């Protein structure tokens, strides 16, 4: 059990786990089987047996298929180059997830969301933001660790994939489109985050339109350039100073890690974090005692070179890396 005292959780030894087998925010199958792969690798047992957490988990990997509309055509939004893909599917799934996460967070538990693609952060972060406002009258800070900024609006997106847009919706830069107001129409003001309390780490593949959004809104970001320049130690010092004493939601996209460490992910980008640097980020966040929620997303066990015998090479490695990140954020330490 960690010796760090958590400042904001009412029951810091309890973790609410939501397993989200959802891939609708992008095009590749497989990211939906990640939660089961993480659980099968022993992640939850380790949290219980080695880190002494009480785990609240319904034992279900949620796919939300009952909530999917029978037809979900691409949504052409005014001013957009590409239509939004599976808009109602993503909206419905994240709405349900938001309530699930909210139910755990309002009890004062740490919430761990296992994805799934990164579109699910619209659900997890909104649920935590709402619960923390109600319970503590505070705004959360979000530490978004990712190769990508995921802050496209439907207008700036070059693909229409919603996993590249969650931050835009969470910041309130985008909202339900006039062409179909039921898409993310469920997002209320108390679900949103303050862009001034958002900090990125490990960015290295940011679209032109996203760079403009980051600049114009003065959003704090540490790219891989900053990690190279200052080292991960100094970057974490600066990132945590920026966060101050706000409750922290850590949203970790496994593609923040270099493909050498996490090859099985949908949009790998070379030049990323080492596994140790990723673990270090999580250890530092744990040590603050501010962590109230974590997402681990974009592990895709179907992606990677095939060896013809056991299936995908690199999948087990990526699952192990993801599992390590979660354990570090929840208090596993080297000594
Ligand atoms: Mn992402």
mmCIF file of C-alpha atoms and ligand atoms in Angstrom:
data_model
loop_
_atom_site.group_PDB
_atom_site.id
_atom_site.type_symbol
_atom_site.label_atom_id
_atom_site.label_comp_id
_atom_site.label_asym_id
_atom_site.label_seq_id
_atom_site.Cartn_x
_atom_site.Cartn_y
_atom_site.Cartn_z
ATOM 1 C CA UNK A 1 0.000 0.000 0.000
ATOM 2 C CA UNK A 2 1.256 3.447 -0.951
ATOM 3 C CA UNK A 3 2.308 5.826 1.822
ATOM 4 C CA UNK A 4 1.059 8.833 -0.137
ATOM 5 C CA UNK A 5 -1.965 10.515 1.374
ATOM 6 C CA UNK A 6 -4.586 11.417 -1.196
ATOM 7 C CA UNK A 7 -6.008 14.916 -0.721
ATOM 8 C CA UNK A 8 -9.333 14.529 -2.454
ATOM 9 C CA UNK A 9 -10.554 10.956 -2.378
ATOM 10 C CA UNK A 10 -12.940 10.082 0.411
ATOM 11 C CA UNK A 11 -12.054 6.393 0.163
ATOM 12 C CA UNK A 12 -8.527 6.407 -1.304
ATOM 13 C CA UNK A 13 -8.111 2.638 -0.992
ATOM 14 C CA UNK A 14 -11.118 2.006 -3.226
ATOM 15 C CA UNK A 15 -10.919 1.949 -7.011
ATOM 16 C CA UNK A 16 -13.957 2.031 -9.261
ATOM 17 C CA UNK A 17 -13.077 0.271 -12.488
ATOM 18 C CA UNK A 18 -14.986 0.751 -15.730
ATOM 19 C CA UNK A 19 -13.917 -1.535 -18.571
ATOM 20 C CA UNK A 20 -14.855 0.030 -21.885
ATOM 21 C CA UNK A 21 -14.698 -2.203 -24.945
ATOM 22 C CA UNK A 22 -15.429 0.571 -27.379
ATOM 23 C CA UNK A 23 -13.747 1.276 -30.723
ATOM 24 C CA UNK A 24 -16.273 3.576 -32.417
ATOM 25 C CA UNK A 25 -14.108 6.700 -32.236
ATOM 26 C CA UNK A 26 -11.791 5.346 -34.923
ATOM 27 C CA UNK A 27 -11.690 2.757 -37.706
ATOM 28 C CA UNK A 28 -9.602 -0.175 -36.487
ATOM 29 C CA UNK A 29 -11.049 -3.207 -34.708
ATOM 30 C CA UNK A 30 -9.219 -4.555 -31.688
ATOM 31 C CA UNK A 31 -9.020 -1.603 -29.305
ATOM 32 C CA UNK A 32 -12.307 -2.940 -27.876
ATOM 33 C CA UNK A 33 -10.636 -6.162 -26.672
ATOM 34 C CA UNK A 34 -7.956 -4.274 -24.709
ATOM 35 C CA UNK A 35 -9.804 -4.075 -21.360
ATOM 36 C CA UNK A 36 -10.203 -7.861 -21.264
ATOM 37 C CA UNK A 37 -6.548 -8.320 -22.246
ATOM 38 C CA UNK A 38 -5.487 -5.960 -19.452
ATOM 39 C CA UNK A 39 -7.687 -7.771 -16.937
ATOM 40 C CA UNK A 40 -6.477 -11.196 -18.151
ATOM 41 C CA UNK A 41 -2.887 -10.015 -17.699
ATOM 42 C CA UNK A 42 -3.660 -9.695 -13.987
ATOM 43 C CA UNK A 43 -3.933 -5.931 -13.663
ATOM 44 C CA UNK A 44 -6.906 -5.854 -11.288
ATOM 45 C CA UNK A 45 -5.627 -8.754 -9.202
ATOM 46 C CA UNK A 46 -2.327 -6.951 -8.757
ATOM 47 C CA UNK A 47 -4.101 -3.780 -7.678
ATOM 48 C CA UNK A 48 -6.034 -5.812 -5.129
ATOM 49 C CA UNK A 49 -3.360 -8.225 -3.883
ATOM 50 C CA UNK A 50 -0.154 -6.197 -4.172
ATOM 51 C CA UNK A 51 -1.364 -2.630 -3.806
ATOM 52 C CA UNK A 52 -4.187 -3.492 -1.393
ATOM 53 C CA UNK A 53 -7.000 -1.710 -3.168
ATOM 54 C CA UNK A 54 -10.621 -2.659 -2.831
ATOM 55 C CA UNK A 55 -11.837 -3.025 -6.401
ATOM 56 C CA UNK A 56 -15.352 -2.041 -7.397
ATOM 57 C CA UNK A 57 -15.930 -3.619 -10.774
ATOM 58 C CA UNK A 58 -19.131 -5.050 -12.202
ATOM 59 C CA UNK A 59 -17.120 -7.733 -14.013
ATOM 60 C CA UNK A 60 -18.406 -6.542 -17.370
ATOM 61 C CA UNK A 61 -16.539 -5.173 -20.366
ATOM 62 C CA UNK A 62 -19.063 -2.620 -21.563
ATOM 63 C CA UNK A 63 -19.621 -2.448 -25.305
ATOM 64 C CA UNK A 64 -22.784 -0.290 -25.194
ATOM 65 C CA UNK A 65 -24.037 -2.059 -28.326
ATOM 66 C CA UNK A 66 -27.644 -1.848 -27.071
ATOM 67 C CA UNK A 67 -27.273 1.928 -27.190
ATOM 68 C CA UNK A 68 -26.029 2.034 -30.774
ATOM 69 C CA UNK A 69 -28.506 3.513 -33.261
ATOM 70 C CA UNK A 70 -29.656 1.158 -36.024
ATOM 71 C CA UNK A 71 -28.243 3.565 -38.551
ATOM 72 C CA UNK A 72 -25.499 6.125 -37.886
ATOM 73 C CA UNK A 73 -24.531 7.812 -41.133
ATOM 74 C CA UNK A 74 -21.546 10.181 -41.348
ATOM 75 C CA UNK A 75 -22.637 13.609 -40.169
ATOM 76 C CA UNK A 76 -21.813 16.513 -42.439
ATOM 77 C CA UNK A 77 -21.208 19.514 -40.217
ATOM 78 C CA UNK A 78 -21.123 22.998 -41.687
ATOM 79 C CA UNK A 79 -17.562 24.156 -42.404
ATOM 80 C CA UNK A 80 -16.051 20.682 -42.045
ATOM 81 C CA UNK A 81 -13.794 18.994 -44.613
ATOM 82 C CA UNK A 82 -14.756 15.524 -43.444
ATOM 83 C CA UNK A 83 -18.017 14.255 -41.935
ATOM 84 C CA UNK A 84 -18.048 13.054 -38.319
ATOM 85 C CA UNK A 85 -17.964 9.250 -38.262
ATOM 86 C CA UNK A 86 -20.329 7.228 -36.042
ATOM 87 C CA UNK A 87 -21.409 10.425 -34.264
ATOM 88 C CA UNK A 88 -24.501 9.067 -32.514
ATOM 89 C CA UNK A 89 -22.750 5.829 -31.541
ATOM 90 C CA UNK A 90 -19.889 7.688 -29.853
ATOM 91 C CA UNK A 91 -22.257 10.174 -28.234
ATOM 92 C CA UNK A 92 -24.498 7.438 -26.805
ATOM 93 C CA UNK A 93 -21.610 5.306 -25.525
ATOM 94 C CA UNK A 94 -19.799 8.201 -23.876
ATOM 95 C CA UNK A 95 -23.017 9.446 -22.291
ATOM 96 C CA UNK A 96 -23.486 6.063 -20.614
ATOM 97 C CA UNK A 97 -19.845 5.927 -19.555
ATOM 98 C CA UNK A 98 -20.063 9.413 -18.094
ATOM 99 C CA UNK A 99 -22.801 8.279 -15.692
ATOM 100 C CA UNK A 100 -20.928 5.108 -14.747
ATOM 101 C CA UNK A 101 -17.784 7.074 -13.945
ATOM 102 C CA UNK A 102 -19.801 9.722 -12.120
ATOM 103 C CA UNK A 103 -21.350 7.063 -9.856
ATOM 104 C CA UNK A 104 -17.886 5.890 -8.729
ATOM 105 C CA UNK A 105 -16.427 9.403 -8.471
ATOM 106 C CA UNK A 106 -19.260 10.765 -6.359
ATOM 107 C CA UNK A 107 -18.497 8.086 -3.765
ATOM 108 C CA UNK A 108 -14.997 9.558 -3.488
ATOM 109 C CA UNK A 109 -13.276 6.573 -5.084
ATOM 110 C CA UNK A 110 -10.439 6.680 -7.556
ATOM 111 C CA UNK A 111 -11.895 5.898 -10.985
ATOM 112 C CA UNK A 112 -9.956 3.767 -13.453
ATOM 113 C CA UNK A 113 -11.317 3.625 -16.994
ATOM 114 C CA UNK A 114 -9.816 0.993 -19.266
ATOM 115 C CA UNK A 115 -10.410 1.696 -22.953
ATOM 116 C CA UNK A 116 -11.165 1.554 -25.669
ATOM 117 C CA UNK A 117 -10.203 4.356 -28.023
ATOM 118 C CA UNK A 118 -9.595 7.876 -26.739
ATOM 119 C CA UNK A 119 -13.079 9.142 -27.660
ATOM 120 C CA UNK A 120 -14.198 7.532 -24.399
ATOM 121 C CA UNK A 121 -12.453 10.325 -22.488
ATOM 122 C CA UNK A 122 -15.484 12.494 -23.281
ATOM 123 C CA UNK A 123 -17.364 10.112 -20.984
ATOM 124 C CA UNK A 124 -14.791 9.464 -18.284
ATOM 125 C CA UNK A 125 -13.544 13.030 -17.845
ATOM 126 C CA UNK A 126 -17.021 14.590 -17.952
ATOM 127 C CA UNK A 127 -18.198 12.177 -15.258
ATOM 128 C CA UNK A 128 -15.273 12.995 -12.995
ATOM 129 C CA UNK A 129 -15.513 16.753 -13.643
ATOM 130 C CA UNK A 130 -19.178 16.744 -12.619
ATOM 131 C CA UNK A 131 -18.665 14.630 -9.500
ATOM 132 C CA UNK A 132 -15.694 16.705 -8.311
ATOM 133 C CA UNK A 133 -17.649 19.933 -8.782
ATOM 134 C CA UNK A 134 -20.516 18.555 -6.724
ATOM 135 C CA UNK A 135 -18.446 16.856 -4.064
ATOM 136 C CA UNK A 136 -15.573 19.316 -3.619
ATOM 137 C CA UNK A 137 -16.739 22.452 -5.423
ATOM 138 C CA UNK A 138 -13.540 22.322 -7.494
ATOM 139 C CA UNK A 139 -12.480 22.159 -11.116
ATOM 140 C CA UNK A 140 -10.347 19.190 -12.092
ATOM 141 C CA UNK A 141 -7.018 19.461 -13.874
ATOM 142 C CA UNK A 142 -6.416 17.089 -16.760
ATOM 143 C CA UNK A 143 -2.977 15.706 -17.588
ATOM 144 C CA UNK A 144 -3.273 14.349 -21.122
ATOM 145 C CA UNK A 145 -0.330 12.128 -22.055
ATOM 146 C CA UNK A 146 -0.472 11.365 -25.766
ATOM 147 C CA UNK A 147 1.415 11.601 -29.065
ATOM 148 C CA UNK A 148 -1.643 13.503 -30.345
ATOM 149 C CA UNK A 149 -3.545 16.481 -28.985
ATOM 150 C CA UNK A 150 -7.017 15.027 -29.768
ATOM 151 C CA UNK A 151 -8.326 18.598 -29.830
ATOM 152 C CA UNK A 152 -9.680 18.791 -33.380
ATOM 153 C CA UNK A 153 -13.112 20.246 -33.864
ATOM 154 C CA UNK A 154 -15.418 18.597 -36.412
ATOM 155 C CA UNK A 155 -14.382 21.511 -38.656
ATOM 156 C CA UNK A 156 -10.602 21.029 -38.366
ATOM 157 C CA UNK A 157 -10.548 17.210 -38.368
ATOM 158 C CA UNK A 158 -8.886 15.679 -41.393
ATOM 159 C CA UNK A 159 -10.387 12.236 -40.780
ATOM 160 C CA UNK A 160 -13.774 12.642 -39.109
ATOM 161 C CA UNK A 161 -12.686 10.162 -36.423
ATOM 162 C CA UNK A 162 -14.028 11.320 -33.062
ATOM 163 C CA UNK A 163 -11.061 9.938 -31.089
ATOM 164 C CA UNK A 164 -9.231 13.011 -32.408
ATOM 165 C CA UNK A 165 -11.848 15.385 -30.950
ATOM 166 C CA UNK A 166 -12.548 14.567 -27.271
ATOM 167 C CA UNK A 167 -10.587 17.487 -25.813
ATOM 168 C CA UNK A 168 -12.432 19.956 -28.034
ATOM 169 C CA UNK A 169 -15.783 18.767 -26.645
ATOM 170 C CA UNK A 170 -14.508 18.589 -23.057
ATOM 171 C CA UNK A 171 -13.208 22.168 -23.215
ATOM 172 C CA UNK A 172 -16.484 23.356 -24.708
ATOM 173 C CA UNK A 173 -14.734 24.509 -27.908
ATOM 174 C CA UNK A 174 -17.100 22.196 -29.801
ATOM 175 C CA UNK A 175 -20.672 21.339 -28.898
ATOM 176 C CA UNK A 176 -23.689 19.562 -30.325
ATOM 177 C CA UNK A 177 -23.797 20.388 -34.059
ATOM 178 C CA UNK A 178 -26.850 22.189 -35.450
ATOM 179 C CA UNK A 179 -27.132 19.420 -38.071
ATOM 180 C CA UNK A 180 -27.869 16.896 -35.299
ATOM 181 C CA UNK A 181 -28.202 18.422 -31.817
ATOM 182 C CA UNK A 182 -28.472 14.998 -30.181
ATOM 183 C CA UNK A 183 -24.780 14.340 -30.910
ATOM 184 C CA UNK A 184 -23.099 15.260 -27.618
ATOM 185 C CA UNK A 185 -26.267 17.157 -26.732
ATOM 186 C CA UNK A 186 -26.048 15.469 -23.312
ATOM 187 C CA UNK A 187 -22.886 17.401 -22.345
ATOM 188 C CA UNK A 188 -23.760 20.026 -19.733
ATOM 189 C CA UNK A 189 -21.669 22.876 -18.427
ATOM 190 C CA UNK A 190 -20.724 20.998 -15.250
ATOM 191 C CA UNK A 191 -19.289 18.164 -17.391
ATOM 192 C CA UNK A 192 -16.702 20.444 -18.984
ATOM 193 C CA UNK A 193 -13.118 21.221 -18.035
ATOM 194 C CA UNK A 194 -11.240 24.494 -17.790
ATOM 195 C CA UNK A 195 -8.734 24.668 -20.696
ATOM 196 C CA UNK A 196 -6.417 26.561 -18.338
ATOM 197 C CA UNK A 197 -6.237 23.416 -16.202
ATOM 198 C CA UNK A 198 -5.289 21.136 -19.068
ATOM 199 C CA UNK A 199 -1.691 20.114 -19.647
ATOM 200 C CA UNK A 200 -0.317 17.890 -22.387
ATOM 201 C CA UNK A 201 2.783 15.715 -22.243
ATOM 202 C CA UNK A 202 4.585 13.809 -25.044
ATOM 203 C CA UNK A 203 2.918 15.499 -28.050
ATOM 204 C CA UNK A 204 4.654 14.910 -31.379
ATOM 205 C CA UNK A 205 1.986 14.558 -34.063
ATOM 206 C CA UNK A 206 -0.217 17.631 -33.878
ATOM 207 C CA UNK A 207 -2.351 18.746 -36.840
ATOM 208 C CA UNK A 208 -2.032 22.267 -38.200
ATOM 209 C CA UNK A 209 -5.527 23.220 -37.041
ATOM 210 C CA UNK A 210 -4.804 21.805 -33.589
ATOM 211 C CA UNK A 211 -1.624 23.859 -33.233
ATOM 212 C CA UNK A 212 -3.709 26.949 -33.885
ATOM 213 C CA UNK A 213 -6.287 25.899 -31.259
ATOM 214 C CA UNK A 214 -3.541 25.241 -28.672
ATOM 215 C CA UNK A 215 -1.878 28.596 -29.378
ATOM 216 C CA UNK A 216 -5.027 30.692 -29.459
ATOM 217 C CA UNK A 217 -6.299 29.255 -26.189
ATOM 218 C CA UNK A 218 -2.956 29.384 -24.400
ATOM 219 C CA UNK A 219 -3.065 25.663 -23.607
ATOM 220 C CA UNK A 220 -0.075 24.303 -21.718
ATOM 221 C CA UNK A 221 1.764 21.598 -23.629
ATOM 222 C CA UNK A 222 5.050 19.767 -23.257
ATOM 223 C CA UNK A 223 5.997 18.099 -26.528
ATOM 224 C CA UNK A 224 8.688 15.473 -27.006
ATOM 225 C CA UNK A 225 10.935 18.428 -27.868
ATOM 226 C CA UNK A 226 10.496 19.627 -24.293
ATOM 227 C CA UNK A 227 11.114 16.139 -22.921
ATOM 228 C CA UNK A 228 14.360 15.994 -24.936
ATOM 229 C CA UNK A 229 15.385 19.490 -23.911
ATOM 230 C CA UNK A 230 14.646 19.389 -20.179
ATOM 231 C CA UNK A 231 14.386 15.695 -19.373
ATOM 232 C CA UNK A 232 11.235 14.069 -18.027
ATOM 233 C CA UNK A 233 12.090 15.081 -14.427
ATOM 234 C CA UNK A 234 12.008 18.800 -15.163
ATOM 235 C CA UNK A 235 8.971 18.463 -17.452
ATOM 236 C CA UNK A 236 6.985 16.800 -14.657
ATOM 237 C CA UNK A 237 8.102 19.466 -12.218
ATOM 238 C CA UNK A 238 6.804 22.166 -14.567
ATOM 239 C CA UNK A 239 3.615 20.285 -15.437
ATOM 240 C CA UNK A 240 2.726 19.683 -11.793
ATOM 241 C CA UNK A 241 3.516 23.238 -10.836
ATOM 242 C CA UNK A 242 1.061 24.301 -13.529
ATOM 243 C CA UNK A 243 -1.607 21.930 -12.155
ATOM 244 C CA UNK A 244 -1.234 23.400 -8.668
ATOM 245 C CA UNK A 245 -3.429 21.708 -6.063
ATOM 246 C CA UNK A 246 -6.333 20.748 -8.319
ATOM 247 C CA UNK A 247 -7.706 17.210 -8.317
ATOM 248 C CA UNK A 248 -6.071 15.453 -11.273
ATOM 249 C CA UNK A 249 -7.547 13.269 -13.984
ATOM 250 C CA UNK A 250 -4.715 11.495 -15.822
ATOM 251 C CA UNK A 251 -5.685 10.483 -19.353
ATOM 252 C CA UNK A 252 -2.943 8.245 -20.710
ATOM 253 C CA UNK A 253 -2.904 7.211 -24.347
ATOM 254 C CA UNK A 254 -0.509 4.296 -24.738
ATOM 255 C CA UNK A 255 0.700 5.817 -28.027
ATOM 256 C CA UNK A 256 2.523 8.448 -25.940
ATOM 257 C CA UNK A 257 5.079 5.675 -25.510
ATOM 258 C CA UNK A 258 7.451 5.005 -28.369
ATOM 259 C CA UNK A 259 6.271 2.134 -30.616
ATOM 260 C CA UNK A 260 9.359 0.292 -29.412
ATOM 261 C CA UNK A 261 7.543 -0.102 -26.070
ATOM 262 C CA UNK A 262 3.951 -0.021 -27.213
ATOM 263 C CA UNK A 263 3.735 -1.211 -30.808
ATOM 264 C CA UNK A 264 0.124 -2.414 -30.646
ATOM 265 C CA UNK A 265 -1.811 0.815 -30.985
ATOM 266 C CA UNK A 266 -3.867 2.364 -33.782
ATOM 267 C CA UNK A 267 -1.821 5.454 -34.586
ATOM 268 C CA UNK A 268 1.792 4.833 -33.494
ATOM 269 C CA UNK A 269 4.266 7.699 -33.849
ATOM 270 C CA UNK A 270 8.008 7.238 -33.547
ATOM 271 C CA UNK A 271 10.066 9.390 -31.211
ATOM 272 C CA UNK A 272 7.988 8.835 -28.106
ATOM 273 C CA UNK A 273 8.496 8.235 -24.410
ATOM 274 C CA UNK A 274 10.399 5.250 -23.111
ATOM 275 C CA UNK A 275 8.414 2.962 -20.834
ATOM 276 C CA UNK A 276 10.442 4.276 -17.891
ATOM 277 C CA UNK A 277 9.539 7.866 -18.787
ATOM 278 C CA UNK A 278 5.873 6.860 -18.971
ATOM 279 C CA UNK A 279 6.071 5.082 -15.640
ATOM 280 C CA UNK A 280 7.858 8.105 -14.181
ATOM 281 C CA UNK A 281 5.018 10.425 -15.233
ATOM 282 C CA UNK A 282 2.561 8.121 -13.476
ATOM 283 C CA UNK A 283 4.741 7.809 -10.350
ATOM 284 C CA UNK A 284 5.035 11.598 -10.104
ATOM 285 C CA UNK A 285 1.292 12.075 -10.435
ATOM 286 C CA UNK A 286 0.723 9.469 -7.747
ATOM 287 C CA UNK A 287 3.178 11.198 -5.411
ATOM 288 C CA UNK A 288 1.211 14.455 -5.580
ATOM 289 C CA UNK A 289 -1.738 12.833 -3.793
ATOM 290 C CA UNK A 290 -3.981 14.702 -6.235
ATOM 291 C CA UNK A 291 -5.001 11.851 -8.524
ATOM 292 C CA UNK A 292 -8.739 11.208 -8.631
ATOM 293 C CA UNK A 293 -9.077 9.338 -11.929
ATOM 294 C CA UNK A 294 -7.116 7.687 -14.719
ATOM 295 C CA UNK A 295 -7.853 6.509 -18.245
ATOM 296 C CA UNK A 296 -5.682 4.047 -20.120
ATOM 297 C CA UNK A 297 -6.606 3.990 -23.797
ATOM 298 C CA UNK A 298 -5.681 2.933 -27.338
ATOM 299 C CA UNK A 299 -4.079 -0.420 -26.530
ATOM 300 C CA UNK A 300 -4.977 -2.515 -29.587
ATOM 301 C CA UNK A 301 -3.902 -6.145 -29.226
ATOM 302 C CA UNK A 302 -4.852 -6.851 -32.871
ATOM 303 C CA UNK A 303 -2.240 -4.494 -34.290
ATOM 304 C CA UNK A 304 1.358 -5.409 -34.952
ATOM 305 C CA UNK A 305 3.437 -7.785 -36.989
ATOM 306 C CA UNK A 306 2.107 -11.353 -36.967
ATOM 307 C CA UNK A 307 4.246 -14.369 -36.160
ATOM 308 C CA UNK A 308 1.729 -16.865 -37.495
ATOM 309 C CA UNK A 309 1.716 -18.895 -34.282
ATOM 310 C CA UNK A 310 0.609 -16.815 -31.331
ATOM 311 C CA UNK A 311 -0.977 -14.042 -33.358
ATOM 312 C CA UNK A 312 0.254 -10.559 -32.846
ATOM 313 C CA UNK A 313 3.798 -9.826 -31.775
ATOM 314 C CA UNK A 314 3.952 -6.827 -29.525
ATOM 315 C CA UNK A 315 0.418 -7.143 -28.198
ATOM 316 C CA UNK A 316 1.515 -8.750 -24.941
ATOM 317 C CA UNK A 317 4.290 -6.212 -24.634
ATOM 318 C CA UNK A 318 1.853 -3.324 -25.106
ATOM 319 C CA UNK A 319 -0.580 -4.776 -22.582
ATOM 320 C CA UNK A 320 2.291 -5.158 -20.107
ATOM 321 C CA UNK A 321 3.357 -1.551 -20.715
ATOM 322 C CA UNK A 322 -0.202 -0.296 -20.172
ATOM 323 C CA UNK A 323 -0.563 -2.331 -17.045
ATOM 324 C CA UNK A 324 2.703 -0.918 -15.716
ATOM 325 C CA UNK A 325 1.497 2.660 -16.271
ATOM 326 C CA UNK A 326 -1.668 2.019 -14.281
ATOM 327 C CA UNK A 327 0.191 0.351 -11.414
ATOM 328 C CA UNK A 328 2.641 3.249 -11.187
ATOM 329 C CA UNK A 329 -0.170 5.818 -11.115
ATOM 330 C CA UNK A 330 -1.820 3.822 -8.348
ATOM 331 C CA UNK A 331 1.251 3.696 -6.179
ATOM 332 C CA UNK A 332 3.569 0.907 -7.243
ATOM 333 C CA UNK A 333 7.121 2.092 -6.651
ATOM 334 C CA UNK A 334 10.541 0.711 -7.448
ATOM 335 C CA UNK A 335 11.706 0.633 -3.830
HETATM 336 MN MN1 LIG B 1 -5.237 10.001 -27.782
#
